[in-house]
PDB file of C-alpha atoms in Angstrom:
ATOM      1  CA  UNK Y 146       6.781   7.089  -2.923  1.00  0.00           C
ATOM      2  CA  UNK Y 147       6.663   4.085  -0.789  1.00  0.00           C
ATOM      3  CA  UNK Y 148       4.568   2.064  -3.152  1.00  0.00           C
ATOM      4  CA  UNK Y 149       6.718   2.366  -6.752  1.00  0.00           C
ATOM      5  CA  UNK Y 150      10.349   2.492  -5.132  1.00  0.00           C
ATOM      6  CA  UNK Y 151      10.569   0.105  -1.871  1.00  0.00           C
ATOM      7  CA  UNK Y 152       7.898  -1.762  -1.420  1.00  0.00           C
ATOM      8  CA  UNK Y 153       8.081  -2.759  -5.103  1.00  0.00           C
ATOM      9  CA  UNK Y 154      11.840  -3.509  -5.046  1.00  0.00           C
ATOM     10  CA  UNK Y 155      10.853  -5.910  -1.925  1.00  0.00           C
ATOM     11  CA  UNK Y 156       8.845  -7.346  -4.189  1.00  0.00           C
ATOM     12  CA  UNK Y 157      10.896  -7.762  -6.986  1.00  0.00           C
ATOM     13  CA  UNK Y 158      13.309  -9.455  -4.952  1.00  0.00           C
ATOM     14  CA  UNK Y 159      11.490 -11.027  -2.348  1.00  0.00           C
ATOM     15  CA  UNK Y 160       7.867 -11.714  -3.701  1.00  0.00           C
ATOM     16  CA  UNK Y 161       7.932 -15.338  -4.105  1.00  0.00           C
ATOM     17  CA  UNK Y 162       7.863 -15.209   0.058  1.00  0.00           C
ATOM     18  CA  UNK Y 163       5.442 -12.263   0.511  1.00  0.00           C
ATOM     19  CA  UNK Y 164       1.872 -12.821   1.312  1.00  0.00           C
ATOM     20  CA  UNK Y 165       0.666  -8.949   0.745  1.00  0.00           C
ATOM     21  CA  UNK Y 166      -2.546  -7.229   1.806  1.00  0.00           C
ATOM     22  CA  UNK Y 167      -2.973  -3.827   1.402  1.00  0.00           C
ATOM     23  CA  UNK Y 168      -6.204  -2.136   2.547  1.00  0.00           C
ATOM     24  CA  UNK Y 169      -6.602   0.902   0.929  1.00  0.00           C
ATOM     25  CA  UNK Y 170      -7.768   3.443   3.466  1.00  0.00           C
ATOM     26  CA  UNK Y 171      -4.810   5.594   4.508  1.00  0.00           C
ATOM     27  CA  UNK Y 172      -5.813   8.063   7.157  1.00  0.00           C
ATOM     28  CA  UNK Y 173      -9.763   8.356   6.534  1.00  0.00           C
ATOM     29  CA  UNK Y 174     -12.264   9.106   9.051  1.00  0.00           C
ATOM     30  CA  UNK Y 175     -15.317   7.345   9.954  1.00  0.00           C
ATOM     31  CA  UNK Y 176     -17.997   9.611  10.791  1.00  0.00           C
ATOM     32  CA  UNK Y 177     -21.757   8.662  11.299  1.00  0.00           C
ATOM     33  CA  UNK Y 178     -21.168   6.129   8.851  1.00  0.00           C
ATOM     34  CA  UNK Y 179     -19.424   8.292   6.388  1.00  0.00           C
ATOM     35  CA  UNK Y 180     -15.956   7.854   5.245  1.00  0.00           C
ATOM     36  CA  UNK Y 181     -14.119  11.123   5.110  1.00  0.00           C
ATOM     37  CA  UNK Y 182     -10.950  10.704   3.318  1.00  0.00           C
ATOM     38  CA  UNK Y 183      -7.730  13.167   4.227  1.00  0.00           C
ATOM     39  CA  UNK Y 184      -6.877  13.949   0.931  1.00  0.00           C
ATOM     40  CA  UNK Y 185     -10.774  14.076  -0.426  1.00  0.00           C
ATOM     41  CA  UNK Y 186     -13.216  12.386  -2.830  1.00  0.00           C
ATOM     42  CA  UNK Y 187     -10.556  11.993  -5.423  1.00  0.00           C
ATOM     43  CA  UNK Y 188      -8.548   9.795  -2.359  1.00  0.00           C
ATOM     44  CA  UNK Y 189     -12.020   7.974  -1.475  1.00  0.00           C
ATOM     45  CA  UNK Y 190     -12.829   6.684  -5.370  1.00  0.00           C
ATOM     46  CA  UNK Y 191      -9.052   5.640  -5.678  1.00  0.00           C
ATOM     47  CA  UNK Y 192      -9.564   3.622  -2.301  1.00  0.00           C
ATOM     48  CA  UNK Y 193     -12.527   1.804  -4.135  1.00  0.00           C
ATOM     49  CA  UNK Y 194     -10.997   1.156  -7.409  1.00  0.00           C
ATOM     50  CA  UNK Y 195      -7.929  -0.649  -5.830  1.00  0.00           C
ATOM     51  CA  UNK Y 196     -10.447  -2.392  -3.558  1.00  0.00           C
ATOM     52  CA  UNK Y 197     -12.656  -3.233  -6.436  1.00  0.00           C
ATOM     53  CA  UNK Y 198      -9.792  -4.779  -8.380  1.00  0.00           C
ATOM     54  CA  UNK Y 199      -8.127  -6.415  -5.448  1.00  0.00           C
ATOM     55  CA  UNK Y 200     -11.390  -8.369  -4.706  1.00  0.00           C
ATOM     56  CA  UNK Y 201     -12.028  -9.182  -8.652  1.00  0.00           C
ATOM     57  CA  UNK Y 202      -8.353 -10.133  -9.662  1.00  0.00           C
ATOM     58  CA  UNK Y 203      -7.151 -11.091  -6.027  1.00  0.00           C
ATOM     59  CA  UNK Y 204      -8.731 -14.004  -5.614  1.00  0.00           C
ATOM     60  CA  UNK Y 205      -7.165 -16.971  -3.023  1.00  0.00           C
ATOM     61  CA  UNK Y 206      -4.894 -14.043  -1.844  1.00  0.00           C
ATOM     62  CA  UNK Y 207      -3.358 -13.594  -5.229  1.00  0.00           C
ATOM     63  CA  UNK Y 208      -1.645 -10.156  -4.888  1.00  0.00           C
ATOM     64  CA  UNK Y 209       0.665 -10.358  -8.080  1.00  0.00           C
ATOM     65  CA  UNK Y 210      -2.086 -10.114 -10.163  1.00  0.00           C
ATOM     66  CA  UNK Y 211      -3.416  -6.792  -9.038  1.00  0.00           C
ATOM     67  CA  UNK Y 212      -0.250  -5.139  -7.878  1.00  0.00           C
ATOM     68  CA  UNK Y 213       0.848  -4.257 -11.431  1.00  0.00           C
ATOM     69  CA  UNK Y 214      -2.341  -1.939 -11.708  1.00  0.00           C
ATOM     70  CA  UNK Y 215      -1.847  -0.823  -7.526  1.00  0.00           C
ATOM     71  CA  UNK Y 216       1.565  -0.031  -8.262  1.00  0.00           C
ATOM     72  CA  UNK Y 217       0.837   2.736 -12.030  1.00  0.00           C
ATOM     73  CA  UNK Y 218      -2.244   4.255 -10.052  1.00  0.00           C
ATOM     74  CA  UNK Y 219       0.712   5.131  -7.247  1.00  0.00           C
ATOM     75  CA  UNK Y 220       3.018   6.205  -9.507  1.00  0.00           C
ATOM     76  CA  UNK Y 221       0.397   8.888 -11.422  1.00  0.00           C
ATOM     77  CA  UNK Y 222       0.305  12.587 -10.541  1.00  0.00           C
ATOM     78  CA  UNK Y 223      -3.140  12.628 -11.948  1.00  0.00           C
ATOM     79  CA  UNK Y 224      -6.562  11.353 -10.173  1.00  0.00           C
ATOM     80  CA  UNK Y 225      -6.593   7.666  -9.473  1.00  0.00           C
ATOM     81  CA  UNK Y 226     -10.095   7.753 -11.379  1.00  0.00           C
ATOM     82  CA  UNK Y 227      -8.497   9.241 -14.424  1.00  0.00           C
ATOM     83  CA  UNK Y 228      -4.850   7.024 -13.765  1.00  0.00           C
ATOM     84  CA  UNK Y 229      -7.101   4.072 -13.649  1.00  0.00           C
ATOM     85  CA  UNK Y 230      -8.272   4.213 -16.767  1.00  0.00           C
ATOM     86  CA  UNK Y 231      -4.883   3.325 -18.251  1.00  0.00           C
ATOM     87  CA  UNK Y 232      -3.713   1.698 -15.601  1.00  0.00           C
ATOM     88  CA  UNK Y 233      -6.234  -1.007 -15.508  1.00  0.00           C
ATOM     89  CA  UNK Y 234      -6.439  -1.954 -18.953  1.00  0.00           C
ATOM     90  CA  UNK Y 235      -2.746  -2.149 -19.126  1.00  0.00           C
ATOM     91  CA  UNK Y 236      -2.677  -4.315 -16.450  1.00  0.00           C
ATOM     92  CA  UNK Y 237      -5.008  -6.989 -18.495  1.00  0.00           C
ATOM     93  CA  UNK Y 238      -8.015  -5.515 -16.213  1.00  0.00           C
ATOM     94  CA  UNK Y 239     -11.659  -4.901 -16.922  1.00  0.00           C
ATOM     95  CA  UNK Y 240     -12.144  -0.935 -16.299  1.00  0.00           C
ATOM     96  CA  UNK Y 241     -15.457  -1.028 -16.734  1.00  0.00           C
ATOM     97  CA  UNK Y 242     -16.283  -3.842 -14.088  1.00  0.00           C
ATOM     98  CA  UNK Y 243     -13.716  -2.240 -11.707  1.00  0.00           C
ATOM     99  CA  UNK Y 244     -15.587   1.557 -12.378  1.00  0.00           C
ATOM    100  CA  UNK Y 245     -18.859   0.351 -12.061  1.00  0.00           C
ATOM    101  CA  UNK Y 246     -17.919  -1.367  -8.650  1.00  0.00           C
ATOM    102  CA  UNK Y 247     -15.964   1.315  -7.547  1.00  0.00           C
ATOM    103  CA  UNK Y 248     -18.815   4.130  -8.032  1.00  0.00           C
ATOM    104  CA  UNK Y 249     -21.693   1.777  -6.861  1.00  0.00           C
ATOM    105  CA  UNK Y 250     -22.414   0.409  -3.799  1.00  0.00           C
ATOM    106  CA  UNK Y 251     -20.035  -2.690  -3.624  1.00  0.00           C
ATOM    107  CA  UNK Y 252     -17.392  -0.078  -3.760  1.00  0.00           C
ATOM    108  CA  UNK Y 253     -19.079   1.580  -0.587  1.00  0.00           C
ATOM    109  CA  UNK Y 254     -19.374  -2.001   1.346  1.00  0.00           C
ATOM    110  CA  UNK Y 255     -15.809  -2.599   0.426  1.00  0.00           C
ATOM    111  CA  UNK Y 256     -14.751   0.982   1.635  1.00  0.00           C
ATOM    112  CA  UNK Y 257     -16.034   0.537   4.858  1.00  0.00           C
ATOM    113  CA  UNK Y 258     -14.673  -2.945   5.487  1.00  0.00           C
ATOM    114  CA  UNK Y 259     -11.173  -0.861   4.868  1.00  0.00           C
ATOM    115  CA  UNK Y 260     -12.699   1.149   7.339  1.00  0.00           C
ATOM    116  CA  UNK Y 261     -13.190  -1.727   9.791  1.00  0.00           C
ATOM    117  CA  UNK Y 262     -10.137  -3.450   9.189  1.00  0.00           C
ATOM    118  CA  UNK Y 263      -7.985   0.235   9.817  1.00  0.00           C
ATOM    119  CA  UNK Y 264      -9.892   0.888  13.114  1.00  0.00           C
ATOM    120  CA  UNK Y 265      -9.419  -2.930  14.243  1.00  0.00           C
ATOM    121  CA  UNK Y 266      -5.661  -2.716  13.779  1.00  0.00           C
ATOM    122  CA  UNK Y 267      -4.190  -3.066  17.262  1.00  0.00           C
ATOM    123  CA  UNK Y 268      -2.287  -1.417  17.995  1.00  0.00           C
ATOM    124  CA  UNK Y 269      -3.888   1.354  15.654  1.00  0.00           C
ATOM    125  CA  UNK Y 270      -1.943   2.783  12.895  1.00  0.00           C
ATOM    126  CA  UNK Y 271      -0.574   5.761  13.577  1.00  0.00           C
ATOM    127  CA  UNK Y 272       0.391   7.047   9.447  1.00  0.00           C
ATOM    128  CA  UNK Y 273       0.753   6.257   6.109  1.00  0.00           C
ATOM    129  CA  UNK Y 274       2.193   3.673   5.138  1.00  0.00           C
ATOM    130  CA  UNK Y 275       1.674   1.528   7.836  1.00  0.00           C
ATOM    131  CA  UNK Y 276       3.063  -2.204   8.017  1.00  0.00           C
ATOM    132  CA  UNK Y 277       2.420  -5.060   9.508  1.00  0.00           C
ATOM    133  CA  UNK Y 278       4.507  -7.862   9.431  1.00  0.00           C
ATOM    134  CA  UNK Y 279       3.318 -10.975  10.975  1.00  0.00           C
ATOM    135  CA  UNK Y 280       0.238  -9.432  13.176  1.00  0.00           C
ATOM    136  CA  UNK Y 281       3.367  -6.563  14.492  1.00  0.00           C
ATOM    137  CA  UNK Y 282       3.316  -3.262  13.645  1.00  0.00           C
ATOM    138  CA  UNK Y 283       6.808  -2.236  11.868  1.00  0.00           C
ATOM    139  CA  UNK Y 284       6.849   1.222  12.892  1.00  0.00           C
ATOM    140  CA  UNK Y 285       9.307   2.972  12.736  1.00  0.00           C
ATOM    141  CA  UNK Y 286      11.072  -0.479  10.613  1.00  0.00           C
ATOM    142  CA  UNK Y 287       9.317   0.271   7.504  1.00  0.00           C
ATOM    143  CA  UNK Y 288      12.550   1.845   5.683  1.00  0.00           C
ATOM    144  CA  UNK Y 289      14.044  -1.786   6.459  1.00  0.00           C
ATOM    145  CA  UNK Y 290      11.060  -3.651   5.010  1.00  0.00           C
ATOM    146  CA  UNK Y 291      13.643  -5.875   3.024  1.00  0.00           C
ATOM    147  CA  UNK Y 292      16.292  -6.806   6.209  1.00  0.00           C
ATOM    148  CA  UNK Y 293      13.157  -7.501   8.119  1.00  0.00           C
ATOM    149  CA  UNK Y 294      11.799 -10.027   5.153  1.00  0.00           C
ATOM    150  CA  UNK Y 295      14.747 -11.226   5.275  1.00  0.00           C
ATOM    151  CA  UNK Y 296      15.087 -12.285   8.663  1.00  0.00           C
ATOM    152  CA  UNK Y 297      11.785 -14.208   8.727  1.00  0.00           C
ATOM    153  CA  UNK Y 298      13.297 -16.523   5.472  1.00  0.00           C
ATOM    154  CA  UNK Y 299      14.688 -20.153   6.353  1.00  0.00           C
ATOM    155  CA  UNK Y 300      18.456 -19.652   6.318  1.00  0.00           C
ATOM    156  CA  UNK Y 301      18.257 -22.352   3.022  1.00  0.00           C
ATOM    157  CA  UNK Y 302      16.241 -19.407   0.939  1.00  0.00           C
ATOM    158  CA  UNK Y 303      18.452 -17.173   1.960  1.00  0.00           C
ATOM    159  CA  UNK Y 304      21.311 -18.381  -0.438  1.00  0.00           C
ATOM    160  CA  UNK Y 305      19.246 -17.790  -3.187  1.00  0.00           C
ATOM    161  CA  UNK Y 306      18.516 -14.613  -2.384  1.00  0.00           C
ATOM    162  CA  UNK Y 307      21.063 -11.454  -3.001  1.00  0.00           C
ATOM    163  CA  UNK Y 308      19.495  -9.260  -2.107  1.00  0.00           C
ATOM    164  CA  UNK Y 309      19.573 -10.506   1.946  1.00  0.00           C
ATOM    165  CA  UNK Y 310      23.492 -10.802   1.816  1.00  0.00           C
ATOM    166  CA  UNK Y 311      25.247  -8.978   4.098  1.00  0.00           C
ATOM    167  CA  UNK Y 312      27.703  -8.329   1.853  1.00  0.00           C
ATOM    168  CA  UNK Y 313      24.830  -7.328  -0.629  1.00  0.00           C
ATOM    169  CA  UNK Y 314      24.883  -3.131  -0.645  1.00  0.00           C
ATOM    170  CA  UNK Y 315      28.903  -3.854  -1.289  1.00  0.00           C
ATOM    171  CA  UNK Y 316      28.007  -4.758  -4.586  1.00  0.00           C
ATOM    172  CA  UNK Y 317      28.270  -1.777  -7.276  1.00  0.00           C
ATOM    173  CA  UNK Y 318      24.935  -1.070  -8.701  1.00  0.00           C
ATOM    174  CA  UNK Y 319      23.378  -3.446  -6.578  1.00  0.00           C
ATOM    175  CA  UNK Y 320      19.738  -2.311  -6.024  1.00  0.00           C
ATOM    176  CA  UNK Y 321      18.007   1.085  -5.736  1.00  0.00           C
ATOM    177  CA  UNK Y 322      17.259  -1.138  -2.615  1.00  0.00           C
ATOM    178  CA  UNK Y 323      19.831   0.228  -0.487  1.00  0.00           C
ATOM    179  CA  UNK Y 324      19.506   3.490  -1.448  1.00  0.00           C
ATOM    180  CA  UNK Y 325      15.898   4.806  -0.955  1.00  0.00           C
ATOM    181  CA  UNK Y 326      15.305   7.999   0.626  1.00  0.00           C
ATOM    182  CA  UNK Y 327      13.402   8.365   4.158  1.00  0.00           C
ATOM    183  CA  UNK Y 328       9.791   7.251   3.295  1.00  0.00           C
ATOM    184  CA  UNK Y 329       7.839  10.397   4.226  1.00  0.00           C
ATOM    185  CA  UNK Y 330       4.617   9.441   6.675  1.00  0.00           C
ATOM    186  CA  UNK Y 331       1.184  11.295   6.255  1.00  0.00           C
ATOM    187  CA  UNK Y 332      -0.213  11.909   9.309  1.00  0.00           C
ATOM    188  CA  UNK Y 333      -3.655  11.664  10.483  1.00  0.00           C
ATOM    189  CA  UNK Y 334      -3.445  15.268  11.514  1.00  0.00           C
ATOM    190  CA  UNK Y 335      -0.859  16.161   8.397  1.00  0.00           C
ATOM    191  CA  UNK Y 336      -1.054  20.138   9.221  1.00  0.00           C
ATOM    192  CA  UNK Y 337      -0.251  20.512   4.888  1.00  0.00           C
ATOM    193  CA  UNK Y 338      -3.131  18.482   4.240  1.00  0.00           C
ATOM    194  CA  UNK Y 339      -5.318  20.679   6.799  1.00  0.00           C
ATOM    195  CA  UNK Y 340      -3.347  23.751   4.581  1.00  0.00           C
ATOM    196  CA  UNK Y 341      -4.418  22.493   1.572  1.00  0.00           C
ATOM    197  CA  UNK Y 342      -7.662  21.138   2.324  1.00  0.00           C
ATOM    198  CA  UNK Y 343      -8.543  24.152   4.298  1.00  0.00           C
ATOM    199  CA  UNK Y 344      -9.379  21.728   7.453  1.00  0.00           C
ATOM    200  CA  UNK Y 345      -9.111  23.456  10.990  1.00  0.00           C
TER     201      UNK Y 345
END
């Protein structure tokens, strides 16, 4: 997944020059003022956990400190409710605070500022994951999230920095960096998801 292999080995290397933001959402629909989510209820609560603990433990646009939690919800094959309830404690996180928002109606006002900020993306996303980087869409860039971080860094950073060498993926057992597979995109319109959800 996107989340626990690249995006986290950007991080590892490159964090100390990220300013992150994710907005949990994905490809929900806004409906008469209801959020449907593609993947359903069980994708909805997880979007208002991570929001709930991004707004408690994010504060002044800290992302490090709920990315650890962000990152083992991701990586579970179970519900984010019940991966949560590891995941948050073990990331030094109040579960109950985070629950409680999540499943009341600051979870809900969160949710559909997600909402807002997903439909006010210009130009609008078109999948999951979606990037921006510096107010542009990466598209189709995404699988190079760490070249393009890279380019953006002063060229004194740079030497401090492996991991944007050139001569970097020479290195023998460099990274897992250079060798991620093709990050699969979900679709608005993800004909499995209409399989499995049984939407026409």
């Amino acid at each position: 997944a996107f989340t626990t292999g690249l995006l986290t080995d950007t991080l590892n290397a490159l964090g100390d020059w990220v300013e992150l933001r994710a907005i949990p959402y994905g490809n929900a629909q806004l409906n008469n003022s209801v959020i449907d989510c593609q993947h359903g209820e069980d994708e909805c609560i997880g979007n208002k956990i991570m929001l709930c603990m991004m707004k408690r433990y994010g504060v002044g646009g800290d992302w490090q400190a709920w990315y650890p939690a962000f990152k083992c919800i991701e990586a579970s094959d179970d519900s984010p409710e019940n991966a949560s309830k590891t995941c948050l404690p073990d990331s030094g996180m109040d579960k109950a605070a985070i629950l409680e928002c999540a499943k009341g109606s600051e979870g809900d006002l969160l949710h559909m500022a997600a909402a807002q900020m997903t439909i006010d993306l210009d130009p609008p996303h078109k999948w999951t994951p979606w990037l921006v980087m510096n107010g542009k869409p990466m598209e189709d860039k995404t699988e190079k999230i760490l070249s393009e971080v890279c380019k953006k860094l002063p060229a004194d950073a740079l030497i401090g920095i492996p991991q944007c060498s050139p001569k970097y993926k020479a290195i023998k057992g460099a990274s897992s960096l250079m060798s991620h597979p093709k990050i699969q995109k979900c679709y608005p319109t993800d004909p499995l998801s209409e399989l499995v959800l049984g939407e026409h």
